[in-house]
Coordinates of C-alpha atoms and ligand atoms in Angstrom, one line a residue:
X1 CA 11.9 23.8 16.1
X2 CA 10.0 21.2 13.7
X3 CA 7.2 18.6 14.6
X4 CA 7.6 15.6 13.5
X5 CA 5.7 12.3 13.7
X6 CA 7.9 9.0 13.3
X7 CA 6.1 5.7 12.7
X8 CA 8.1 2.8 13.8
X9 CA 6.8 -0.5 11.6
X10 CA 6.6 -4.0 13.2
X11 CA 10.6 -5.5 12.5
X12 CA 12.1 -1.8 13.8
X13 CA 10.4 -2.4 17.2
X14 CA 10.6 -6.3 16.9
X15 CA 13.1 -7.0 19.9
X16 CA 13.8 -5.3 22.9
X17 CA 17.5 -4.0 21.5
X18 CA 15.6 -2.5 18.6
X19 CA 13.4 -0.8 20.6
X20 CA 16.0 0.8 22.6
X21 CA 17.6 1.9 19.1
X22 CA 14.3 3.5 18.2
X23 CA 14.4 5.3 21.8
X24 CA 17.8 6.2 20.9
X25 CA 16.8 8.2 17.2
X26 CA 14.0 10.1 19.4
X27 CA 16.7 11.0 21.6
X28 CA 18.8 12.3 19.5
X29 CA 15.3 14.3 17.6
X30 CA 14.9 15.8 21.0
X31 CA 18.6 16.8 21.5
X32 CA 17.8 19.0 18.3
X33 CA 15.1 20.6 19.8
X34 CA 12.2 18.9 18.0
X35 CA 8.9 17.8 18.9
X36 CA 8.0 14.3 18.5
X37 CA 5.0 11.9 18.2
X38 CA 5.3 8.4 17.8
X39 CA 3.3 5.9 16.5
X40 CA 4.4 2.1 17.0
X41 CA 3.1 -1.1 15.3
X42 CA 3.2 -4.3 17.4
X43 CA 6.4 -6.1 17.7
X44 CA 6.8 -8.2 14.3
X45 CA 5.3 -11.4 13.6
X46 CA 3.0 -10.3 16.8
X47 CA -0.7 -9.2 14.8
X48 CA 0.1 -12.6 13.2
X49 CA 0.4 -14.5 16.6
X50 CA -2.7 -13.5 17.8
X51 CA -4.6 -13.9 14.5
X52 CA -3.6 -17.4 14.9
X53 CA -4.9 -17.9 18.5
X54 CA -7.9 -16.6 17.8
X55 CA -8.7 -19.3 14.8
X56 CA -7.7 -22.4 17.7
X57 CA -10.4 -20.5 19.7
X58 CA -12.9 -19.9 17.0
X59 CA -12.9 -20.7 13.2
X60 CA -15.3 -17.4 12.4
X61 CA -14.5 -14.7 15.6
X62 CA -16.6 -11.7 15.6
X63 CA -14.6 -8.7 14.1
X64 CA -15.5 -6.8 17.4
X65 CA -13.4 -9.2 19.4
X66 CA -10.9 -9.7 16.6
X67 CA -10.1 -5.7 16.8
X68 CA -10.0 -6.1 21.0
X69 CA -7.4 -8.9 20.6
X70 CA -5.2 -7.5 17.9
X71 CA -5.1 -3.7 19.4
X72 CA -3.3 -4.9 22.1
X73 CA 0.2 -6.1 20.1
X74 CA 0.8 -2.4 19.6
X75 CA 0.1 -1.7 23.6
X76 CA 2.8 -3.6 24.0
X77 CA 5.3 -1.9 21.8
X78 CA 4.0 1.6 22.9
X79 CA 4.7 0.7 26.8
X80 CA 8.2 -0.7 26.5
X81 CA 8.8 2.1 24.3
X82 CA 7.9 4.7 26.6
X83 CA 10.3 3.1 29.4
X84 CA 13.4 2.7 26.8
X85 CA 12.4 6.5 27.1
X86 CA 12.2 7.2 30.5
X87 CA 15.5 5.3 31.0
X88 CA 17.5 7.5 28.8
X89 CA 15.9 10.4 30.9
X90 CA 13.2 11.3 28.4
X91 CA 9.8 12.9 29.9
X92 CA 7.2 10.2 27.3
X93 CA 3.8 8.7 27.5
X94 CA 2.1 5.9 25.4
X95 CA -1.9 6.5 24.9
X96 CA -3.8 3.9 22.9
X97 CA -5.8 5.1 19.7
X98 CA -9.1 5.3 22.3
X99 CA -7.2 6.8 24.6
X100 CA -6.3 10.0 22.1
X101 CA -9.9 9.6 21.0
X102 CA -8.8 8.6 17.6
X103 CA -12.5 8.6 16.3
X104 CA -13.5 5.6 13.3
X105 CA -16.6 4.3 12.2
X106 CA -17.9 1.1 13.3
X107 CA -16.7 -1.3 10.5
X108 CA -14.4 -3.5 12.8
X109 CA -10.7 -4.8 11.5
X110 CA -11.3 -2.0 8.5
X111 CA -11.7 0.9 10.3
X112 CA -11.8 4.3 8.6
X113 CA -11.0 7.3 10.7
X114 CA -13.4 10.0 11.3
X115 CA -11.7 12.3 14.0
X116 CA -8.7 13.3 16.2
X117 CA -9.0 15.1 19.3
X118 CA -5.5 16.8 19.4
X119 CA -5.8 18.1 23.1
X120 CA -4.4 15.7 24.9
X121 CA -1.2 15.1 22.5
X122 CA -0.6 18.9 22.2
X123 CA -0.5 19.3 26.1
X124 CA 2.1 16.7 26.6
X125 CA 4.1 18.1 24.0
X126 CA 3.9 21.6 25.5
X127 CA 5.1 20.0 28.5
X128 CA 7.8 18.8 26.5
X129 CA 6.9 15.3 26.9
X130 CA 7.7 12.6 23.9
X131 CA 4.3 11.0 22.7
X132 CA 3.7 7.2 21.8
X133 CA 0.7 6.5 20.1
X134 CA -0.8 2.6 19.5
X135 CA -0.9 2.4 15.9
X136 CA -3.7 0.5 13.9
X137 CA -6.5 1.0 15.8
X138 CA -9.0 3.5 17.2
X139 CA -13.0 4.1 18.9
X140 CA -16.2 4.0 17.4
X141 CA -18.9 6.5 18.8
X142 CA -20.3 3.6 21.2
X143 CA -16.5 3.3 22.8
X144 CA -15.5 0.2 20.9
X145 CA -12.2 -1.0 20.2
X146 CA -11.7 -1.1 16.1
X147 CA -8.5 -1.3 13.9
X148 CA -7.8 0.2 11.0
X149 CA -6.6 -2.9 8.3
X150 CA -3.3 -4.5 8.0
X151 CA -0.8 -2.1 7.7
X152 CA -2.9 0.8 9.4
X153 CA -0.4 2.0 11.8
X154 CA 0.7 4.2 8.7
X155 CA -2.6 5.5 8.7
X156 CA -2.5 6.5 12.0
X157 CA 0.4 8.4 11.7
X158 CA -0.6 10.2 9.0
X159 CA -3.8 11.0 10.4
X160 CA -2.1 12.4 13.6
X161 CA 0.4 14.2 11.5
X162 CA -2.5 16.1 9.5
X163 CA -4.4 16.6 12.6
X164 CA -1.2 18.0 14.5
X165 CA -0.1 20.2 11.1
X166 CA 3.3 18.2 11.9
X167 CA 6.3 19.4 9.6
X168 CA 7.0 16.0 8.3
X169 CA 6.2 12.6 8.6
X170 CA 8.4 10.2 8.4
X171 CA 7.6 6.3 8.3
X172 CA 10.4 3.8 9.4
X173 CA 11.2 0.6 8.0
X174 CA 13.3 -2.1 6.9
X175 CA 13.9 -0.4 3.3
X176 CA 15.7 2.9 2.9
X177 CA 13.2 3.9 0.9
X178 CA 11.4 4.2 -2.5
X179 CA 12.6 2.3 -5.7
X180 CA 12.3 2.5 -8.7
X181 CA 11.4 -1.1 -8.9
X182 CA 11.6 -4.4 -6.7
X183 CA 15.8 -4.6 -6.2
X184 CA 15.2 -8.5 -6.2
X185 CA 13.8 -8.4 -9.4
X186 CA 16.1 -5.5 -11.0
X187 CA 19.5 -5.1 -8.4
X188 CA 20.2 -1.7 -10.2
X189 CA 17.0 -0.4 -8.7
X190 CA 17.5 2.4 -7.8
X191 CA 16.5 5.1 -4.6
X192 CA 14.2 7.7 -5.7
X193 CA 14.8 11.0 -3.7
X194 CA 11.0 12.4 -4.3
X195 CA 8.2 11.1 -5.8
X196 CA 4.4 12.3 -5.7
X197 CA 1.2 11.0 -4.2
X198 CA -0.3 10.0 -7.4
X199 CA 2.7 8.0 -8.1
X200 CA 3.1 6.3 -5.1
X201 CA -0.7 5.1 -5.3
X202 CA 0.4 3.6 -8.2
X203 CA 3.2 1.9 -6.9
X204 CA 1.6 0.5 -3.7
X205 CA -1.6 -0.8 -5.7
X206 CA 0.7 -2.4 -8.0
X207 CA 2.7 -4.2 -5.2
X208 CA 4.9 -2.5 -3.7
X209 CA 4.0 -2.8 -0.2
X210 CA 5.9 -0.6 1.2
X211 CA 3.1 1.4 2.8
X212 CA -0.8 1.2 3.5
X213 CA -2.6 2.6 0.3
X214 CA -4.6 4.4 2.5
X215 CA -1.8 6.5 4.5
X216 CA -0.9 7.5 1.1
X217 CA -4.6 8.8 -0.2
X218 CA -4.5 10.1 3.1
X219 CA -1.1 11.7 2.6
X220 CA -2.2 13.1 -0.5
X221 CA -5.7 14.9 0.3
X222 CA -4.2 16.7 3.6
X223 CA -0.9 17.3 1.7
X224 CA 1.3 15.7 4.4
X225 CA 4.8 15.6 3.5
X226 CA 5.4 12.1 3.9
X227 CA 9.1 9.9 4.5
X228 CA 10.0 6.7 3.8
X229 CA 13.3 5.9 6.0
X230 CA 15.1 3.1 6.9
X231 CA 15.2 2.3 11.0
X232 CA 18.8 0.2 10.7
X233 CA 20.7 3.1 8.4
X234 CA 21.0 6.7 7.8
X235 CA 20.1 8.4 4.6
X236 CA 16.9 11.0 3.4
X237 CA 14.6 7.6 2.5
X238 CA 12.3 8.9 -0.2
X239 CA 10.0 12.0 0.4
X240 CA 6.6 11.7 -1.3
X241 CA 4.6 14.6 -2.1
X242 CA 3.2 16.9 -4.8
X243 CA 4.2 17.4 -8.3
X244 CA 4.5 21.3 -8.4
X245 CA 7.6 21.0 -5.9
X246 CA 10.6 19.8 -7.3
X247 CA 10.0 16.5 -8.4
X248 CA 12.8 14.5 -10.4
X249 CA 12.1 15.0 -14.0
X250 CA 12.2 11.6 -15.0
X251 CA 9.5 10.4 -17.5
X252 CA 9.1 7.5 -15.8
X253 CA 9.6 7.4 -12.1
X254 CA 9.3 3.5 -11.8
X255 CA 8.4 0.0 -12.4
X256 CA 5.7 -1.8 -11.1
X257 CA 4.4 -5.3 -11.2
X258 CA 2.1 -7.9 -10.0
X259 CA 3.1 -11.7 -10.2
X260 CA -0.7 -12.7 -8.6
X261 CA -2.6 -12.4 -12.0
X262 CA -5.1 -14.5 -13.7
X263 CA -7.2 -13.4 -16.8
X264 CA -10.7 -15.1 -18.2
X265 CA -12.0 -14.4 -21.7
X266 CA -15.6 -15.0 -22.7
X267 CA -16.0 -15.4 -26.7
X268 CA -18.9 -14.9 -28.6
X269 CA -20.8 -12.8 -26.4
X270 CA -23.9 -11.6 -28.3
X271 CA -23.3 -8.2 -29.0
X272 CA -26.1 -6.3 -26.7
X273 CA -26.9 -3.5 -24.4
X274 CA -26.5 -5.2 -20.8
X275 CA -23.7 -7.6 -21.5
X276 CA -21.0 -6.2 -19.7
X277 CA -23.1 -5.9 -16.8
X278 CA -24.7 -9.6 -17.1
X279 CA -20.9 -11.3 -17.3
X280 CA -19.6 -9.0 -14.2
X281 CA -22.7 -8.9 -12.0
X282 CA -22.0 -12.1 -10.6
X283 CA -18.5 -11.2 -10.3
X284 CA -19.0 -8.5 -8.0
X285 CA -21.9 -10.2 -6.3
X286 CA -19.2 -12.7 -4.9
X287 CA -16.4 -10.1 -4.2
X288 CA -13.9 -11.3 -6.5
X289 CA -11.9 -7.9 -7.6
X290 CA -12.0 -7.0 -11.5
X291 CA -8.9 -5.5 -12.8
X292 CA -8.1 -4.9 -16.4
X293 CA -11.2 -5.0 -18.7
X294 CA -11.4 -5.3 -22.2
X295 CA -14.0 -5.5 -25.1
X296 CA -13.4 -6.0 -28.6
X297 CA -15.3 -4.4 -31.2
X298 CA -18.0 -6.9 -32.6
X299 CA -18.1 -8.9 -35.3
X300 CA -20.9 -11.0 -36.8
X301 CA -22.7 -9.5 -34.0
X302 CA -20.8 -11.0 -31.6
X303 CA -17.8 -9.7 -29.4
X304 CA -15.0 -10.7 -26.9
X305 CA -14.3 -10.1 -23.1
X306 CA -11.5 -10.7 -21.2
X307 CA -10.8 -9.6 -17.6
X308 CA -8.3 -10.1 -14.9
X309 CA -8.6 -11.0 -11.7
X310 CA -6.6 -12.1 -8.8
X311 CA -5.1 -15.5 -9.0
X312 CA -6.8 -16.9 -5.6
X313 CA -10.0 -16.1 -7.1
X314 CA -9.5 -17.7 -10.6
X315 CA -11.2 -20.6 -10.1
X316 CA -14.2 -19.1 -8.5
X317 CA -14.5 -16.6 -11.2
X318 CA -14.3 -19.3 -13.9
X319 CA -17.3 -21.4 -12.3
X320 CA -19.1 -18.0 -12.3
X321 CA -18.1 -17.4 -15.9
X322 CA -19.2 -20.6 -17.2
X323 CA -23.0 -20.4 -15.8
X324 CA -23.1 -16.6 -17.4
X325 CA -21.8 -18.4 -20.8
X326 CA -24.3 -21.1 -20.7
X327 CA -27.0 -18.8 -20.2
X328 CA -26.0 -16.0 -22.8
X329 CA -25.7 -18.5 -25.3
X330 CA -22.0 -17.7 -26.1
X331 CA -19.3 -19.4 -27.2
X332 CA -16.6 -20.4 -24.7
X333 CA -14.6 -19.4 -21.6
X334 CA -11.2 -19.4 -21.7
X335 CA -8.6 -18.4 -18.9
X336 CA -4.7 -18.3 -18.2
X337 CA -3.8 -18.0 -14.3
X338 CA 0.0 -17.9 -15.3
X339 CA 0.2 -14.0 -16.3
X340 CA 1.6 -11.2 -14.6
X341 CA 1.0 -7.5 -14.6
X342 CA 3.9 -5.0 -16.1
X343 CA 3.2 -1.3 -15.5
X344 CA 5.2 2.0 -16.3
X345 CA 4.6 4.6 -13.9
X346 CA 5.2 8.6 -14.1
X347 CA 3.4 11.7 -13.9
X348 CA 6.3 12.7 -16.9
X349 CA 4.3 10.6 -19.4
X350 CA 1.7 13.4 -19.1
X351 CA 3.3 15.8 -21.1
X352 CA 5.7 13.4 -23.7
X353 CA 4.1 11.5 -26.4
X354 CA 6.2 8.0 -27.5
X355 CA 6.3 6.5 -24.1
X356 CA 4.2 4.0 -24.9
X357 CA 5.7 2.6 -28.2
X358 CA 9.0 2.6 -26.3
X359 CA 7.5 0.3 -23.7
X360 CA 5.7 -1.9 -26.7
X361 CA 9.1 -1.6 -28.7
X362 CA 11.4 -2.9 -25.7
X363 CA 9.3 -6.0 -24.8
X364 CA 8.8 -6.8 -28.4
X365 CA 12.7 -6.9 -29.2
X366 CA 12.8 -9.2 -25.9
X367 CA 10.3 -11.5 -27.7
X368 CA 7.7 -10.9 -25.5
X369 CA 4.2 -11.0 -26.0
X370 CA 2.2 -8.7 -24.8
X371 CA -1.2 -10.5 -24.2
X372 CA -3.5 -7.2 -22.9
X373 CA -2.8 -3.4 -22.0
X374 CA -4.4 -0.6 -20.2
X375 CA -3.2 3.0 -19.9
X376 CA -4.2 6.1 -17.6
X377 CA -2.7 9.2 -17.6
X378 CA 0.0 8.3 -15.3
X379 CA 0.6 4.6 -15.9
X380 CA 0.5 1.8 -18.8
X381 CA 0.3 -1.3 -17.6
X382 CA 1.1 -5.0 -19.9
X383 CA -0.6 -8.5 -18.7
X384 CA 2.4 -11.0 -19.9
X385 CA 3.4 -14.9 -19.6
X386 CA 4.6 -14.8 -16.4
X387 CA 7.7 -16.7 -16.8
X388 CA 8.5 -12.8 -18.9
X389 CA 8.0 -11.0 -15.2
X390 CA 12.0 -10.5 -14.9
X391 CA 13.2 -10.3 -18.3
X392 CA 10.2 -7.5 -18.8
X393 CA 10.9 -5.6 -15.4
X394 CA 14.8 -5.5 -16.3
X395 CA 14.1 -4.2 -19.7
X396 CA 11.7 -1.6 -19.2
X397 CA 14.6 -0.6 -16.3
X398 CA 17.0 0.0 -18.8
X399 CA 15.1 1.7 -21.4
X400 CA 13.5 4.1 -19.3
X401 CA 17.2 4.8 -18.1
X402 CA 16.0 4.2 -14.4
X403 CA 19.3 2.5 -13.9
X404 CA 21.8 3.6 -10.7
X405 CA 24.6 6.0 -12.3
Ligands
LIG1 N1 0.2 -4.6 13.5 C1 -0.6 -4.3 12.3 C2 -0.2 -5.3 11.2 O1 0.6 -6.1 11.4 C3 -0.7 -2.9 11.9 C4 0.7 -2.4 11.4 O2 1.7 -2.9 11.7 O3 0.6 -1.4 10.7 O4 -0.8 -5.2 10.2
MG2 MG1 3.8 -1.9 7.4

């Protein structure tokens, strides 16, 4: 007998009928003899709903209230869930994050959690009962509502899984799974049957949403074997989890990319201790993310700095850039908001040189131009035009022999 903890995302509990298809795969779990806690997002489109009411009421809401409102989407889901449950003659209760004492910190609508007390969920499955858990949200020490982040309902799971020591945990969605790039963008993408935490980070950070970066971090530092399933098919999704099991033995386990790009330059920096810090101060002082950052080597004591940041935030950074310019007494700013991001990922490029000038190789016989590059041990990552995204995604596909057999 195994204990699992399924997450049900927002579109596999989005109706009534689908709900009572979710009640039915718990069903058939507990015909096997297994021990299950669930953990439901609100219905789809629902977090959305309420975000929107709240701005007709208010254009700034507090985040305390914001975290009151939104918790209660997943309430909904948990409760009709419970009764598909009871109707098929299933012994279930729902509890809300407080209710399980699902301890955060106070930093409403970005919650990070802190604690679990198991006591509650443990007696209910001793009793043989079928738990539903509110995903997304939780308690701070003074007893207020707060929710984790868009997306946090995978946190939650994972968190319970840890805290239970749950065999597996499987996350249910509208994709069967993990692949090895975006199928719109590549349709020979294909399903990977394993890959590991480190990987996955990179994936998610470079797009692909298919889970919340932090259920994966969190994943990966309590070793929780972790499933991505699909909720409408059958199939073994894609487990993620660590390297030393049998991982494939790919060199490259995927594709990544991100279309939202924008990159600035600043020319003719004087060449001096403190630059670096003087041009991205005022970055970070207003938020805007820094990806990608390079500086040339100097000449004529002066040097070159580009960066990238996210698209939205290209205009703001370029205002900030200009002022920094003027008052280092450097050349110009230039900037491009039409690039995208290209990155190879594997934990196989560890331990085999040449992956790189295969990557460089490819796009160049495609004609593209590569216009920056960063590497870490598990990823290299291109900035191209971004009229290239396809043509560089499909390429890469095929040399890295990632295609479907
Ligand atoms: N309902 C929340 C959201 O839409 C949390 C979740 O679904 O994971 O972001
Ligand atoms: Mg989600």
């Amino acid at each position: 007998m195994a204990l699992f903890v399924y997450k049900f995302g927002g579109t596999s509990v989005g109706t009534v009928e689908r709900i009572k298809s979710v009640a039915e795969k718990i069903s058939l779990a507990r015909k096997n003899g297994d021990d299950i806690v669930v953990v439901v997002s609100a219905m789809s489109g629902e977090t959305n709903r309420l975000t929107a009411m709240a701005k007709e009421m208010q254009a700034q809401p507090t985040d305390r209230e914001m975290d009151v409102l939104l918790s209660t989407g997943e309430q909904v889901s948990m409760s009709l869930l419970c009764m598909a449950l009871h109707e098929m003659g299933h012994d279930a209760c729902s509890y809300t994050g407080g209710q399980v004492r699902i301890l955060t910190d106070s930093s409403h609508t970005k919650a990070r959690i802190q604690e679990i007390d198991d006591h509650r969920l443990r007696d209910d499955l001793d009793a043989g009962k079928v738990v539903v858990v509110a995903g997304f949200q939780g308690v701070d020490e003074h007893g207020n509502i707060t929710t984790l982040g868009r997306g946090g309902s995978d946190t939650t799971a994972v968190a319970l899984a840890a805290a239970l020591n749950a065999d597996e945990c499987h996350i249910y969605t509208d994709v069967d799974g993990v692949y090895t790039t975006d199928p719109r963008v590549e349709p020979r993408a294909r399903r990977l049957e394993k890959i590991t935490f480190e990987e996955m980070l990179e994936m998610a950070s470079l797009g692909s949403k298919v889970l919340q970066i932090r259920s994966v971090e969190f994943a990966g530092k309590y070793n929780v074997a972790l499933r991505v399933l699909s909720s409408f098919s059958e199939g073994q999704g894609t487990l993620i989890t660590y390297e030393d099991s049998a991982v494939e033995k790919a060199l490259i386990s995927g594709i990544a990319f991100n279309r939202d790009e924008a990159k600035l330059t600043i020319t003719g920096v004087p060449d001096l201790p403190g630059v670096a810090s003087k041009i991205l101060g005022p970055i970070a002082d207003q938020n805007i993310e820094v990806d990608m950052i390079i500086q040339n080597i100097a000449d004529d004591d002066t040097t070159d700095f580009t960066f990238t940041v996210h698209r939205n935030d290209y205009q703001r950074a370029k205002v900030l850039l200009d002022q920094v310019c003027g008052e280092m007494d450097a050349k110009q700013v230039t900037g491009d908001d039409a690039i995208v991001k290209v990155s190879i990922v594997g934990v196989g490029m560890r331990s085999h040189a040449g992956i790189a000038s295969t990557m460089f190789k490819t796009l160049a016989e495609e004609g593209i131009n590569i216009r920056m590059i960063s590497t870490s041990e598990i990823k290299i990552s291109v900035v191209v035009d971004e009229k290239y995204l396809e043509l560089a995604v499909r390429s890469l596909h095929k040399a890295f022999d990632l295609e479907s057999k």
